[in-house]
XYZ file of C-alpha atoms in Angstrom:
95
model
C -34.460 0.485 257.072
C -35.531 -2.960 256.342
C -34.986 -4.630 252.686
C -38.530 -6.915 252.331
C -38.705 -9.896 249.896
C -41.313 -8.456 247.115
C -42.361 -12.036 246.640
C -41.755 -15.236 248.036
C -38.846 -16.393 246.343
C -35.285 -18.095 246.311
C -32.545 -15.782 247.245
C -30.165 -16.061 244.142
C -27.206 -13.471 244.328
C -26.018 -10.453 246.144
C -24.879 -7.868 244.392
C -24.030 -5.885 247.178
C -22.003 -6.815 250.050
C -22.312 -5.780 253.818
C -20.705 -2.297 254.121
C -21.084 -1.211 250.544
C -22.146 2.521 250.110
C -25.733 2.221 247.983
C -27.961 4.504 246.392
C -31.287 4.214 245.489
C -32.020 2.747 242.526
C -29.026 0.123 242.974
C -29.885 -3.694 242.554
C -29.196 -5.401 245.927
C -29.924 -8.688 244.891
C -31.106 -11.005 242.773
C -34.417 -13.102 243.444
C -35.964 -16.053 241.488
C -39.671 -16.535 242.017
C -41.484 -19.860 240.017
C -41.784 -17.647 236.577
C -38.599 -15.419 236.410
C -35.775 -13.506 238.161
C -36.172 -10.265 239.527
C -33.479 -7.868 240.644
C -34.363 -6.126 244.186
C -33.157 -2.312 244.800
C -32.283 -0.315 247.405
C -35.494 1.889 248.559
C -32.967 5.146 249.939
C -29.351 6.096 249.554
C -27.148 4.432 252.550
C -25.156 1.759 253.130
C -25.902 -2.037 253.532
C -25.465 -2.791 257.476
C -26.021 -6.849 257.394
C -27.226 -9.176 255.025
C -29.727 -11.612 256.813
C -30.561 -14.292 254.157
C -27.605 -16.040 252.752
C -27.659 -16.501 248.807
C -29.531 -19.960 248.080
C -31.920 -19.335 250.644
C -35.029 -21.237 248.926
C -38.960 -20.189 249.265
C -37.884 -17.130 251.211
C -41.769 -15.762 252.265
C -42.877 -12.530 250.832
C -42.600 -9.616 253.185
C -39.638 -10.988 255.380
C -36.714 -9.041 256.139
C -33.587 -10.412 254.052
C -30.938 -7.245 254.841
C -31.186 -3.902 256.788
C -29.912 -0.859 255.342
C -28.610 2.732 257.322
C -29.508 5.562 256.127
C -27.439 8.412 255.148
C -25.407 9.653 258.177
C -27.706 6.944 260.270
C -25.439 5.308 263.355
C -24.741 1.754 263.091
C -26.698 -0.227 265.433
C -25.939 -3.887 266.742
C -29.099 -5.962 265.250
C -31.091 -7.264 268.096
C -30.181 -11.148 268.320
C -34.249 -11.661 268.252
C -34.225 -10.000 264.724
C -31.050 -12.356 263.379
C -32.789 -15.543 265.109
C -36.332 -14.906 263.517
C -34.846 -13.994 259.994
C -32.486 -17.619 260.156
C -35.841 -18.863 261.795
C -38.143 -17.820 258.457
C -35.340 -18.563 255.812
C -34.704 -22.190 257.688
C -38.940 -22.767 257.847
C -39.431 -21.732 253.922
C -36.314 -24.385 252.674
């Protein structure tokens, strides 16, 4: 499962790092949009595979893919390098 930017927005904090067991509910991270900051949370239990947009990432665009998370009892899969190069690729084009 995908974690999507709500917003466009700088990437502030993570809360979470790569390989923690979440559940849903749990704030991810931590977003800053022109007007305030918003805490994202996980969508499902599972566990946070990779985390694609670093913290600081500025003007990340609405809809783009920041982290992917498995679902319970999900395998872990080995993130296409197209996926990794277009999420650097968005994050790089928005700062």
């Amino acid at each position: 499962m995908n974690v999507l930017m709500p917003e466009t927005a700088n990437v502030v904090k993570w809360l979470k790092a790569e390989g923690d067991r979440v559940h849903r509910g749990d704030v991810l991270l931590e977003i800053e949009t022109d007007k305030t900051v918003l805490q994202v949370e996980a969508e499902a239990d599972g566990t946070l595979q990779s985390i694609l947009v670093p913290e600081g990432t500025a003007a990340v665009p609405a809809t783009a893919t920041v982290a992917t998370l498995l679902a319970e009892g999900e395998a872990a899969a080995v993130a296409p390098a197209a996926a990794i190069a277009s999420a650097a690729m968005t994050a790089a084009a928005a700062s």
